[in-house]
Amino acid sequence: MRKNIVAGNWKMNNDLAETQELISDLKKQMVKEPNATVMVAPTFTNLYEAFQSLKDTPVVVAAQNMHQNASGAYTGEISANMLKSVGVETVILGHSERRAYFNETNELLAEKVDAALENNMTIIFCFGEELEDRKAEKHFDLVASQLKESLYHLPKESWKNIILAYEPVWAIGTGETASPEQAQEMHAFVRKNVADKFGEEVAEDVSILYGGSVKPANAKEIFANKDVDGGLIGGASLKAADFLEIVNAF
Ligand code: 13P
């Protein structure tokens, strides 16, 4: 059975004090047993603090990125083992901002995916088209190749560690959300694509999150779609009350 998941991607926001405050608000305001698995992804420097202060709660702490190699001369980078050593076992890979500003390609992401899985980590794998792709009606082909080139070399068993996150680039931070119909259409396409390659069971079990301007006001109608299993939330995850209202949309 696939899980409902609401994950907050805090991006490059919040210093240590702000992170502590946001976590403290989350702990105070969160219901005891939410109907979705809750995840938060602070910046690298705040992961240790976040893990320590959330380890007695059901909230999962995730990293926003990691390097594909285990160690070595890669100035400025962080490995899977380093994340695990501070308690972090989940990592976001392939976010469109990493693809756009840090030249992360499908091939590089395949290496990162392999490194995370070798370390038995869970991956939130992001993909999605840009506006021009949608206008040219290439969005399905583009998404299919993002999935194929980074994930389809995996053995079937690895899929228990994969969460997918469809984030149309034109909907990120723009206030423009994919309509519930557009989200459902893409999520159903992705599930079918996974089923064709890995079988019905894998496809039925994988959680597919939607990301892009999810807010308390639109979360319910987006999550109501049968192939939308939750959200990856940017801006609205930076305020505990808004984020928890989205969590409670399940
Ligand atoms: P916004 O919710 O701010 O549009 O960001 C979405 C996102 O990129 C989450 O990873």
Tab-separated table of N, CA, C and O and ligand atoms in Angstrom, residues 9 11 95 97 167 171-173 211-214 232-235, ligand 1:
chain	number	residue	atom	x	y	z
A	9	ASN	N	10.066	21.233	1.536
A	9	ASN	CA	11.417	21.511	1.039
A	9	ASN	C	11.740	22.955	1.418
A	9	ASN	O	11.215	23.884	0.814
A	11	LYS	N	14.431	24.540	1.092
A	11	LYS	CA	15.375	25.175	0.156
A	11	LYS	C	16.447	25.952	0.935
A	11	LYS	O	16.803	25.557	2.045
A	95	HIS	N	15.805	17.865	-7.977
A	95	HIS	CA	14.933	19.036	-7.947
A	95	HIS	C	15.236	19.922	-9.156
A	95	HIS	O	16.398	20.046	-9.565
A	97	GLU	N	15.518	22.981	-9.448
A	97	GLU	CA	16.515	24.044	-9.204
A	97	GLU	C	17.931	23.473	-9.293
A	97	GLU	O	18.846	24.158	-9.759
A	167	GLU	N	7.010	17.830	-10.307
A	167	GLU	CA	7.019	19.271	-10.065
A	167	GLU	C	7.156	20.005	-11.397
A	167	GLU	O	8.278	20.212	-11.877
A	171	ALA	N	5.203	25.813	-12.343
A	171	ALA	CA	4.316	25.984	-11.177
A	171	ALA	C	5.095	26.209	-9.881
A	171	ALA	O	4.507	26.404	-8.829
A	172	ILE	N	6.439	26.190	-9.967
A	172	ILE	CA	7.239	26.300	-8.734
A	172	ILE	C	7.476	27.749	-8.369
A	172	ILE	O	8.077	28.504	-9.151
A	173	GLY	N	6.979	28.133	-7.213
A	173	GLY	CA	7.206	29.483	-6.692
A	173	GLY	C	6.529	30.571	-7.499
A	173	GLY	O	6.809	31.751	-7.328
A	211	GLY	N	4.249	18.774	-6.641
A	211	GLY	CA	4.863	19.985	-6.085
A	211	GLY	C	4.727	21.146	-7.042
A	211	GLY	O	4.869	20.981	-8.264
A	212	GLY	N	4.485	22.320	-6.500
A	212	GLY	CA	4.373	23.531	-7.318
A	212	GLY	C	3.218	24.373	-6.820
A	212	GLY	O	2.061	24.096	-7.145
A	213	SER	N	3.551	25.370	-5.961
A	213	SER	CA	2.546	26.307	-5.443
A	213	SER	C	1.382	25.630	-4.716
A	213	SER	O	0.247	26.090	-4.798
A	214	VAL	N	1.678	24.540	-4.001
A	214	VAL	CA	0.638	23.959	-3.135
A	214	VAL	C	0.490	24.857	-1.915
A	214	VAL	O	1.479	25.268	-1.305
A	232	LEU	N	5.025	17.949	-2.337
A	232	LEU	CA	6.347	18.466	-1.970
A	232	LEU	C	6.173	19.990	-1.966
A	232	LEU	O	5.898	20.589	-3.010
A	233	ILE	N	6.296	20.566	-0.773
A	233	ILE	CA	5.853	21.935	-0.566
A	233	ILE	C	7.057	22.852	-0.368
A	233	ILE	O	7.906	22.584	0.490
A	234	GLY	N	7.129	23.933	-1.123
A	234	GLY	CA	8.211	24.903	-0.947
A	234	GLY	C	7.775	26.028	-0.022
A	234	GLY	O	7.741	25.880	1.198
A	235	GLY	N	7.414	27.160	-0.614
A	235	GLY	CA	7.081	28.372	0.145
A	235	GLY	C	6.153	28.147	1.335
A	235	GLY	O	6.424	28.636	2.442
B	1	13P	P1	6.652	26.120	-4.108
B	1	13P	O1	5.681	25.335	-3.232
B	1	13P	O2	7.223	27.302	-3.421
B	1	13P	O3	6.046	26.411	-5.446
B	1	13P	O4	7.893	25.132	-4.374
B	1	13P	C1	7.673	23.840	-4.766
B	1	13P	C2	8.954	23.097	-4.724
B	1	13P	O5	9.868	23.375	-5.483
B	1	13P	C3	9.124	22.061	-3.705
B	1	13P	O6	10.266	21.296	-3.921
